Tab-separated table of C-alpha atoms in Angstrom:
chain	number	residue	atom	x	y	z
A	1	MET	CA	-7.473	7.183	-2.308
A	2	ARG	CA	-7.195	8.713	-5.782
A	3	PHE	CA	-4.898	11.627	-6.499
A	4	VAL	CA	-4.291	14.444	-8.918
A	5	ILE	CA	-0.684	15.648	-9.041
A	6	TYR	CA	-0.315	19.390	-9.465
A	7	GLY	CA	2.775	20.071	-11.542
A	8	ALA	CA	3.526	18.150	-14.744
A	9	GLY	CA	7.300	18.193	-14.255
A	10	LYS	CA	10.189	16.316	-12.666
A	11	ARG	CA	8.823	16.334	-9.116
A	12	GLY	CA	5.402	15.321	-10.350
A	13	ARG	CA	6.951	12.391	-12.174
A	14	GLU	CA	8.702	11.298	-8.988
A	15	ILE	CA	5.476	11.498	-6.947
A	16	LEU	CA	3.803	9.354	-9.606
A	17	ALA	CA	6.551	6.754	-9.168
A	18	VAL	CA	5.869	6.713	-5.411
A	19	LEU	CA	2.085	6.440	-5.623
A	20	GLY	CA	1.798	4.216	-8.670
A	21	LYS	CA	-0.109	5.109	-11.824
A	22	GLU	CA	-3.138	3.115	-10.657
A	23	ASN	CA	-3.719	5.646	-7.883
A	24	VAL	CA	-3.344	8.839	-9.921
A	25	LEU	CA	-6.111	10.128	-12.200
A	26	ALA	CA	-4.274	12.992	-13.853
A	27	PHE	CA	-1.726	15.758	-13.650
A	28	ALA	CA	-2.916	19.343	-13.259
A	29	ASP	CA	-0.947	22.357	-14.370
A	30	GLN	CA	-1.590	26.071	-14.712
A	31	ASP	CA	0.481	26.116	-17.916
A	32	ILE	CA	-2.219	26.184	-20.597
A	33	GLY	CA	0.325	24.850	-23.071
A	34	LYS	CA	0.366	21.537	-21.184
A	35	SER	CA	-3.395	21.232	-20.728
A	36	GLY	CA	-5.005	18.567	-22.897
A	37	LYS	CA	-1.713	16.747	-23.457
A	38	GLN	CA	-0.281	13.603	-21.863
A	39	TYR	CA	2.511	13.389	-19.313
A	40	CYS	CA	3.910	10.045	-18.158
A	41	GLY	CA	0.932	8.372	-19.783
A	42	LEU	CA	-1.668	10.412	-17.892
A	43	PRO	CA	-3.803	13.363	-19.034
A	44	VAL	CA	-2.824	16.904	-18.047
A	45	ILE	CA	-5.823	18.974	-17.008
A	46	GLY	CA	-6.288	22.665	-16.323
A	47	ILE	CA	-7.537	24.346	-13.159
A	48	GLU	CA	-11.173	24.418	-14.303
A	49	SER	CA	-11.188	20.664	-14.856
A	50	LEU	CA	-9.551	20.156	-11.465
A	51	LYS	CA	-12.356	22.136	-9.842
A	52	GLY	CA	-14.881	19.672	-11.211
A	53	MET	CA	-13.248	16.691	-9.529
A	54	ALA	CA	-11.909	18.413	-6.399
A	55	GLU	CA	-14.336	16.787	-3.952
A	56	ASP	CA	-13.370	13.271	-5.014
A	57	VAL	CA	-9.567	13.449	-5.097
A	58	MET	CA	-6.611	14.627	-3.070
A	59	CYS	CA	-4.486	17.172	-4.947
A	60	ILE	CA	-0.732	16.958	-4.321
A	61	LEU	CA	1.189	20.201	-4.845
A	62	THR	CA	4.694	19.442	-6.106
A	63	PRO	CA	6.272	22.877	-6.832
A	64	VAL	CA	8.921	23.976	-4.335
A	65	LEU	CA	8.900	27.666	-5.111
A	66	GLY	CA	5.706	29.654	-4.610
A	67	ARG	CA	3.762	26.720	-3.216
A	68	ASP	CA	1.844	28.784	-0.628
A	69	ALA	CA	0.659	31.179	-3.344
A	70	ILE	CA	-0.442	28.208	-5.451
A	71	ALA	CA	-2.364	26.764	-2.498
A	72	ARG	CA	-4.116	30.078	-1.865
A	73	ASN	CA	-5.053	30.382	-5.522
A	74	LEU	CA	-6.503	26.874	-5.657
A	75	SER	CA	-8.343	27.402	-2.383
A	76	SER	CA	-9.925	30.583	-3.758
A	77	LYS	CA	-11.281	28.488	-6.603
A	78	GLY	CA	-12.936	26.015	-4.227
A	79	ILE	CA	-10.229	23.351	-4.287
A	80	GLN	CA	-9.738	22.407	-0.640
A	81	HIS	CA	-8.431	18.842	-0.518
A	82	MET	CA	-4.728	19.383	-1.129
A	83	ILE	CA	-1.419	18.559	0.499
A	84	TYR	CA	2.177	19.489	-0.227
A	85	ALA	CA	4.760	17.102	-1.553
A	86	LYS	CA	7.252	16.672	1.298
A	87	PRO	CA	10.661	15.104	1.923
A	88	PHE	CA	9.154	11.756	2.980
A	89	ASP	CA	7.771	11.434	-0.539
A	90	ARG	CA	11.329	11.680	-1.872
A	91	VAL	CA	12.480	9.085	0.679
A	92	LEU	CA	9.997	6.657	-0.814
A	93	TYR	CA	11.075	7.628	-4.311
A	94	TYR	CA	14.600	6.496	-3.462
A	95	GLU	CA	13.849	3.533	-1.164
A	96	LYS	CA	10.107	2.781	-1.329
A	97	ASP	CA	10.026	-1.006	-1.053
A	98	ALA	CA	12.729	-1.193	1.605
A	99	VAL	CA	11.194	1.479	3.851
A	100	LEU	CA	7.609	0.225	3.653
A	101	SER	CA	8.451	-3.421	4.206
A	102	PHE	CA	10.833	-2.482	7.040
A	103	ILE	CA	8.065	-0.646	8.892
A	104	CYS	CA	5.572	-3.431	8.302
A	105	SER	CA	7.906	-6.130	9.625
A	106	ARG	CA	9.693	-4.207	12.374
A	107	TYR	CA	6.917	-2.539	14.352
A	108	LYS	CA	4.650	-5.209	15.764
A	109	LYS	CA	2.604	-3.052	18.096
A	110	ASN	CA	-1.026	-2.564	17.190
A	111	GLU	CA	-1.628	1.165	17.597
A	112	ILE	CA	0.478	3.067	15.047
A	113	GLY	CA	0.195	6.810	14.634
A	114	ILE	CA	1.596	8.620	11.596
A	115	TYR	CA	2.716	12.187	12.278
A	116	GLY	CA	2.889	14.299	9.122
A	117	VAL	CA	0.606	14.472	6.112
A	118	SER	CA	1.983	14.020	2.592
A	119	ALA	CA	1.526	11.760	-0.417
A	120	GLY	CA	4.112	9.390	1.022
A	121	SER	CA	2.509	9.213	4.450
A	122	ILE	CA	-0.875	8.458	2.859
A	123	LEU	CA	0.774	5.643	0.917
A	124	LEU	CA	2.312	4.380	4.173
A	125	TYR	CA	-1.103	4.509	5.875
A	126	GLU	CA	-2.739	2.470	3.125
A	127	TYR	CA	0.178	0.029	2.958
A	128	LEU	CA	-0.037	-0.719	6.672
A	129	MET	CA	-3.818	-1.011	6.568
A	130	GLU	CA	-3.633	-3.535	3.731
A	131	ARG	CA	-0.650	-5.613	4.827
A	132	ALA	CA	-0.633	-5.557	8.612
A	133	ASP	CA	-3.181	-6.259	11.278
A	134	LYS	CA	-2.748	-2.817	12.807
A	135	ASN	CA	-4.868	0.067	13.925
A	136	VAL	CA	-3.308	2.920	11.921
A	137	PHE	CA	-4.228	6.575	12.211
A	138	PHE	CA	-2.928	10.034	11.415
A	139	ILE	CA	-1.887	12.454	14.133
A	140	LEU	CA	-2.979	15.954	13.172
A	141	ASP	CA	-1.664	19.242	14.460
A	142	GLU	CA	-3.838	22.315	14.907
A	143	GLU	CA	-3.574	23.472	11.304
A	144	GLU	CA	-4.403	20.069	9.853
A	145	SER	CA	-7.261	19.598	12.293
A	146	ALA	CA	-8.835	22.927	11.305
A	147	GLY	CA	-12.048	22.252	9.409
A	148	ASN	CA	-11.386	18.524	9.708
A	149	ARG	CA	-10.949	18.403	5.923
A	150	PHE	CA	-8.447	15.576	6.164
A	151	ALA	CA	-10.809	13.355	8.181
A	152	LYS	CA	-13.487	13.860	5.544
A	153	LYS	CA	-11.361	11.812	3.158
A	154	ASN	CA	-12.129	8.744	5.322
A	155	PHE	CA	-8.789	8.455	7.078
A	156	ALA	CA	-8.659	7.620	10.747
A	157	ALA	CA	-7.246	10.750	12.351
A	158	TYR	CA	-6.838	12.137	15.848
A	159	HIS	CA	-5.778	15.454	17.261
A	160	PHE	CA	-2.238	15.347	18.671
A	161	CYS	CA	-3.236	15.355	22.356
A	162	ASP	CA	-5.812	12.606	21.837
A	163	ALA	CA	-3.357	10.507	19.839
A	164	LEU	CA	-0.866	10.451	22.721
A	165	HIS	CA	-3.378	8.442	24.761
A	166	LYS	CA	-3.811	5.937	21.945
A	167	ALA	CA	-0.547	5.430	20.049
A	168	GLU	CA	2.026	2.769	20.933
A	169	VAL	CA	4.313	3.739	18.057
A	170	VAL	CA	4.561	7.102	16.292
A	171	ILE	CA	6.153	7.210	12.861
A	172	SER	CA	7.138	10.776	12.046
A	173	THR	CA	7.278	11.493	8.317
A	174	GLU	CA	8.309	15.103	8.937
A	175	ALA	CA	11.871	16.079	8.033
A	176	ASN	CA	12.089	18.274	11.127
A	177	LEU	CA	9.884	17.017	13.910
A	178	ASN	CA	8.715	19.837	16.155
A	179	LYS	CA	10.826	19.723	19.336
A	180	ASN	CA	7.808	20.136	21.611
A	181	ALA	CA	5.981	17.345	19.797
A	182	GLU	CA	9.045	15.094	20.024
A	183	GLU	CA	9.371	15.645	23.757
A	184	ALA	CA	5.653	15.047	24.306
A	185	ILE	CA	5.789	11.749	22.396
A	186	ILE	CA	8.875	10.488	24.224
A	187	ASN	CA	7.614	11.620	27.646
A	188	SER	CA	4.408	9.680	27.010
A	189	GLY	CA	6.434	6.460	26.750
A	190	ILE	CA	5.635	6.069	23.052
A	191	GLU	CA	8.174	4.555	20.675
A	192	LEU	CA	9.181	7.260	18.184
A	193	VAL	CA	10.425	6.419	14.693
A	194	LYS	CA	11.947	9.330	12.754
A	195	MET	CA	11.997	9.730	8.997
A	196	GLN	CA	15.776	10.103	8.840
A	197	ASP	CA	16.317	6.914	10.850
A	198	LEU	CA	13.934	5.041	8.560
A	199	LEU	CA	15.797	6.211	5.501
A	200	GLU	CA	19.291	5.567	6.768
A	201	ALA	CA	18.363	2.107	8.042
A	202	ASN	CA	17.202	1.114	4.573
A	203	ILE	CA	19.439	2.898	2.078
A	204	SER	CA	20.727	0.425	-0.459
A	205	PHE	CA	23.791	2.560	-1.247
A	206	TYR	CA	26.929	1.860	0.779
A	207	ASN	CA	30.546	2.661	-0.055
A	208	LYS	CA	33.280	1.191	2.120
A	209	GLU	CA	35.770	3.610	0.533
A	210	VAL	CA	33.897	6.517	2.129
A	211	GLU	CA	33.662	4.725	5.471
A	212	TYR	CA	37.468	4.543	5.590
A	213	PHE	CA	37.461	8.303	6.289
A	214	LYS	CA	35.111	8.184	9.270
A	215	ASN	CA	36.818	10.009	12.177
A	216	ILE	CA	40.167	9.894	10.356
A	217	HIS	CA	40.802	13.489	11.540
A	218	LYS	CA	39.122	13.229	14.921
A	219	GLY	CA	39.597	16.361	16.996
A	220	GLN	CA	41.529	18.260	14.300
A	221	ARG	CA	40.624	21.442	12.417
A	222	CYS	CA	40.117	22.056	8.725
A	223	PHE	CA	39.301	24.796	6.234
A	224	ILE	CA	36.491	24.479	3.721
A	225	VAL	CA	37.623	26.604	0.799
A	226	ALA	CA	34.748	27.842	-1.349
A	227	THR	CA	35.042	29.759	-4.607
A	228	GLY	CA	33.599	33.186	-3.759
A	229	ALA	CA	34.943	36.465	-5.100
A	230	SER	CA	36.835	37.168	-1.867
A	231	LEU	CA	39.075	34.106	-2.209
A	232	SER	CA	42.688	35.070	-2.857
A	233	ALA	CA	45.825	33.149	-3.739
A	234	LYS	CA	47.575	34.960	-0.884
A	235	ASP	CA	45.221	33.398	1.685
A	236	LEU	CA	45.669	30.000	0.078
A	237	GLU	CA	49.435	30.392	0.399
A	238	THR	CA	48.921	30.993	4.109
A	239	LEU	CA	47.019	27.716	4.371
A	240	TYR	CA	49.810	25.992	2.436
A	241	LEU	CA	52.588	27.368	4.638
A	242	HIS	CA	50.770	26.275	7.789
A	243	ASN	CA	49.994	22.827	6.368
A	244	GLU	CA	46.268	23.175	7.094
A	245	LYS	CA	43.865	20.384	6.151
A	246	CYS	CA	41.522	21.688	3.444
A	247	ILE	CA	38.422	20.630	1.557
A	248	SER	CA	37.488	22.445	-1.641
A	249	MET	CA	35.084	22.176	-4.553
A	250	ASN	CA	33.910	22.741	-8.113
A	251	ARG	CA	36.379	24.715	-10.294
A	252	ILE	CA	38.846	25.518	-7.531
A	253	TYR	CA	41.593	24.120	-9.778
A	254	ASN	CA	41.450	27.302	-11.858
A	255	ILE	CA	43.330	29.102	-9.090
A	256	PHE	CA	46.106	26.493	-8.870
A	257	GLY	CA	48.329	28.410	-11.291
A	258	ASN	CA	48.613	31.233	-8.744
A	259	THR	CA	49.474	29.239	-5.627
A	260	SER	CA	51.377	26.220	-4.323
A	261	TRP	CA	48.334	25.308	-2.210
A	262	ARG	CA	46.240	22.267	-3.072
A	263	PRO	CA	43.263	20.907	-1.126
A	264	ASP	CA	43.564	17.562	0.616
A	265	TYR	CA	39.997	16.741	-0.363
A	266	TYR	CA	37.792	17.806	-3.253
A	267	MET	CA	33.990	17.550	-3.473
A	268	ILE	CA	31.369	18.206	-6.147
A	269	GLU	CA	27.640	17.491	-6.300
A	270	ASP	CA	26.061	19.468	-9.170
A	271	MET	CA	25.065	17.017	-11.934
A	272	LEU	CA	25.242	19.646	-14.672
A	273	MET	CA	28.687	20.771	-13.604
A	274	ILE	CA	29.957	17.204	-13.288
A	275	GLU	CA	28.752	16.449	-16.807
A	276	ASP	CA	30.425	19.543	-18.236
A	277	LEU	CA	33.686	19.099	-16.313
A	278	SER	CA	33.911	15.306	-16.213
A	279	ARG	CA	37.290	14.906	-17.837
A	280	GLU	CA	38.880	17.823	-15.972
A	281	ILE	CA	37.687	16.438	-12.637
A	282	ALA	CA	38.800	12.903	-13.465
A	283	ASP	CA	42.298	14.083	-14.430
A	284	MET	CA	42.755	16.495	-11.504
A	285	ASP	CA	45.645	15.445	-9.262
A	286	ILE	CA	44.118	15.754	-5.786
A	287	PRO	CA	44.673	13.059	-3.113
A	288	VAL	CA	40.948	12.359	-2.596
A	289	LYS	CA	37.979	13.434	-4.719
A	290	PHE	CA	34.444	12.820	-3.469
A	291	ILE	CA	32.157	12.771	-6.515
A	292	ALA	CA	28.373	12.359	-6.443
A	293	SER	CA	27.043	9.070	-7.806
A	294	GLU	CA	25.042	10.921	-10.472
A	295	PRO	CA	25.491	11.488	-13.343
A	296	ALA	CA	26.421	7.910	-14.138
A	297	SER	CA	28.380	9.152	-17.168
A	298	TYR	CA	31.210	10.323	-14.883
A	299	TRP	CA	31.703	6.834	-13.512
A	300	GLU	CA	31.698	5.283	-16.994
A	301	GLN	CA	34.951	7.079	-17.898
A	302	ASP	CA	38.387	5.506	-17.801
A	303	GLY	CA	41.141	6.739	-15.517
A	304	LEU	CA	39.152	8.083	-12.584
A	305	LYS	CA	42.135	9.189	-10.548
A	306	ASN	CA	41.446	9.100	-6.769
A	307	SER	CA	37.656	9.393	-7.268
A	308	ILE	CA	35.339	8.105	-4.522
A	309	LYS	CA	31.609	7.839	-5.069
A	310	TYR	CA	29.069	9.142	-2.574
A	311	GLN	CA	25.292	9.307	-2.799
A	312	LEU	CA	23.596	12.705	-2.719
A	313	PHE	CA	20.002	12.731	-1.491
A	314	ASN	CA	17.859	15.659	-2.603
A	315	LEU	CA	14.838	15.652	-0.298
A	316	ASP	CA	13.525	19.067	-1.387
A	317	HIS	CA	13.368	20.838	1.958
A	318	GLN	CA	10.683	23.500	1.757
A	319	GLY	CA	9.273	26.369	3.744
A	320	ASP	CA	10.554	26.270	7.316
A	321	ASP	CA	12.028	22.776	6.936
A	322	LEU	CA	15.778	22.499	7.381
A	323	PRO	CA	17.584	19.903	5.266
A	324	LEU	CA	18.720	16.782	7.054
A	325	PHE	CA	22.337	16.492	8.170
A	326	SER	CA	24.099	13.203	7.538
A	327	SER	CA	26.156	11.334	10.091
A	328	LYS	CA	26.478	8.350	7.717
A	329	ALA	CA	28.314	9.675	4.682
A	330	GLU	CA	29.085	6.137	3.562
A	331	ARG	CA	25.357	5.881	2.833
A	332	CYS	CA	24.335	9.414	1.922
A	333	ILE	CA	25.033	13.122	1.995
A	334	TYR	CA	22.007	15.438	2.027
A	335	GLU	CA	21.632	18.172	-0.563
A	336	GLY	CA	21.367	21.741	0.686
A	337	SER	CA	21.456	23.782	-2.552
A	338	THR	CA	25.184	24.379	-2.088
A	339	VAL	CA	28.163	22.034	-2.240
A	340	THR	CA	29.564	23.823	0.818
A	341	TYR	CA	26.878	22.077	2.876
A	342	ALA	CA	28.019	18.718	1.510
A	343	CYS	CA	31.598	19.623	2.441
A	344	ILE	CA	30.541	20.477	5.990
A	345	GLN	CA	28.802	17.106	6.360
A	346	MET	CA	31.891	15.304	5.078
A	347	ALA	CA	34.182	17.317	7.363
A	348	VAL	CA	32.083	16.393	10.398
A	349	TYR	CA	32.052	12.744	9.277
A	350	MET	CA	35.850	12.783	9.095
A	351	GLY	CA	35.959	13.953	12.713
A	352	PHE	CA	37.058	17.562	12.353
A	353	ARG	CA	36.067	19.468	15.488
A	354	GLU	CA	36.871	22.976	14.236
A	355	ILE	CA	35.733	23.937	10.743
A	356	TYR	CA	36.612	27.278	9.163
A	357	LEU	CA	34.800	28.531	6.056
A	358	LEU	CA	36.801	30.617	3.588
A	359	GLY	CA	35.507	32.192	0.376
A	360	VAL	CA	31.843	31.616	1.286
A	361	ASP	CA	30.718	35.085	0.231
A	362	PHE	CA	26.996	34.244	0.051
A	363	ASN	CA	26.589	37.342	-2.083
A	364	TYR	CA	25.316	36.594	-5.571
A	365	SER	CA	24.700	38.751	-8.607
A	366	SER	CA	21.278	38.434	-10.197
A	367	ASN	CA	23.127	37.165	-13.270
A	368	LEU	CA	23.973	33.552	-12.512
A	369	TYR	CA	26.998	33.664	-14.824
A	370	ASP	CA	28.388	36.956	-13.583
A	371	GLU	CA	32.123	36.459	-12.992
A	372	LYS	CA	31.789	38.556	-9.841
A	373	ASN	CA	30.125	35.546	-8.168
A	374	HIS	CA	33.512	33.768	-8.032
A	375	PHE	CA	37.217	34.411	-7.646
A	376	ALA	CA	39.042	35.952	-10.594
A	377	GLY	CA	39.658	33.329	-13.273
A	378	TYR	CA	37.004	30.881	-12.039
A	379	GLN	CA	35.360	30.774	-15.489
A	380	ARG	CA	38.710	30.925	-17.285
A	381	ASP	CA	38.125	27.846	-19.435
A	382	GLY	CA	34.610	28.856	-20.473
A	383	MET	CA	31.174	28.801	-18.908
A	384	VAL	CA	29.640	25.631	-17.550
A	385	ARG	CA	25.985	25.039	-16.838
A	386	LEU	CA	24.859	26.028	-13.353
A	387	ASN	CA	21.708	25.399	-11.351
A	388	ALA	CA	19.822	28.458	-10.142
A	389	VAL	CA	21.086	29.949	-6.881
A	390	GLN	CA	18.502	29.719	-4.075
A	391	PRO	CA	19.839	31.809	-1.171
A	392	GLU	CA	16.973	31.046	1.222
A	393	ARG	CA	17.405	27.296	0.825
A	394	MET	CA	21.159	27.661	1.170
A	395	LYS	CA	20.712	29.659	4.362
A	396	ALA	CA	18.441	26.904	5.713
A	397	ALA	CA	21.217	24.399	5.008
A	398	TYR	CA	23.776	26.480	6.865
A	399	GLN	CA	21.342	26.796	9.782
A	400	SER	CA	20.954	23.003	9.811
A	401	ALA	CA	24.746	22.647	9.947
A	402	ARG	CA	24.911	25.179	12.781
A	403	GLU	CA	22.283	23.329	14.819
A	404	TYR	CA	23.972	19.957	14.273
A	405	ALA	CA	27.350	21.404	15.232
A	406	ASP	CA	26.017	23.076	18.368
A	407	ALA	CA	24.368	19.841	19.488
A	408	ASN	CA	27.514	17.771	18.918
A	409	GLY	CA	30.366	19.904	20.248
A	410	ILE	CA	31.591	20.987	16.822
A	411	TYR	CA	32.646	24.556	16.047
A	412	ILE	CA	32.032	26.116	12.641
A	413	TYR	CA	33.459	29.585	12.004
A	414	ASN	CA	33.190	31.917	9.043
A	415	ALA	CA	36.667	33.196	8.177
A	416	THR	CA	35.565	34.678	4.844
A	417	ARG	CA	36.746	38.197	4.156
A	418	GLY	CA	33.456	40.085	3.996
A	419	GLY	CA	30.431	38.512	2.369
A	420	LYS	CA	26.920	38.168	3.762
A	421	LEU	CA	26.877	34.818	5.582
A	422	GLU	CA	26.092	35.497	9.252
A	423	VAL	CA	24.796	32.077	10.355
A	424	PHE	CA	28.193	31.148	11.802
A	425	GLU	CA	30.416	33.085	14.215
A	426	ARG	CA	32.829	35.358	12.394
A	427	VAL	CA	36.598	35.122	12.888
A	428	GLY	CA	39.324	37.117	11.147
A	429	PHE	CA	41.350	34.909	8.822
A	430	ASP	CA	44.644	36.572	9.771
A	431	ALA	CA	43.845	36.306	13.488
A	432	ILE	CA	43.738	32.503	13.224
A	433	PHE	CA	47.458	32.447	12.493
A	434	CYS	CA	48.738	35.458	14.447
A	435	ASP	CA	49.767	33.370	17.487
A	436	LEU	CA	51.440	30.602	15.517
């Protein structure tokens, strides 16, 4: 199978690394300024050139934002053979050799169905066909079966109901396997292999320092203190006086001059922010600081006081997909477009049964650097670079946390004063302490 990657940018470069340059003919991009140039050693073509080769290649759409509009536009121009880049592609970007060889060696049964269509799942299909004596086929849902366009590219493919009579193993490359599909597969006596299990069984990263904190606060409660405009020193003093366990983030230290409160744990994930605040974070006197493994420049400094490295996986959840939720923080934490989501995953990993959110206003100005997005004094020492706020993706992350909590007997409450986050049950901050 030969591919054209739509989007000559970071995600396109990562898809190229997954597929290998020998399998990719070109990049395509609607930016006329890129057309005719080279990217990663391959030509960048425009839409008209893509039309001329559309019948012979599979086009992979890498943009996260506006991807459905892009697909409709390409379809209107006669380009039909296209698939979206999906989280499984990013899994292979991080752990390609380990995941592929694991599947090839582990699953000895002959009839293997692959549920989910993406660049990575096509690579998996071809890998198994070449290296294992297996009968491999795709399992298509109604939308993918429509028009049978996928089968025309010479892949073995069956409709979902037909596949259940054939498959002995189903490998799901979907981030969020449809619950009805999952039940149907399991009830048919078929071995089901999920994408998240594949990833976490093969992640090369492991930090014993993180594992020390697993269930260290089993059954207790904690507060995750975010940096929204509603956060006040008065509320932090209440947490201090009641000796509450707290996790906080980012530039929370700019409120320390107004309160005796300090978080027990600190967490940060944004590469740009870590780069800009490296020395401040390293010197901050907090008992435990969980710092993302990237950028590497942070970890090359001297005097990293109480810093513990964790690995952040950005799997680019898109559309209706919810980001994955980690139960193995010693191996990875999943990105959810907000560090609060990382804090929730770490809190659950540490065994907290009740989690209260404070200062999670979820109410952003259109100006990313508007001081009204944070508590007074947050930007006191000057602006730092910030990634664009993506409220819909953040809301999906909070929904993922809610679903994980509900399924595992964990209670997450929103104790923020005001704000717009309604995914979690609301509780009054003062009411938490009125009976104490």
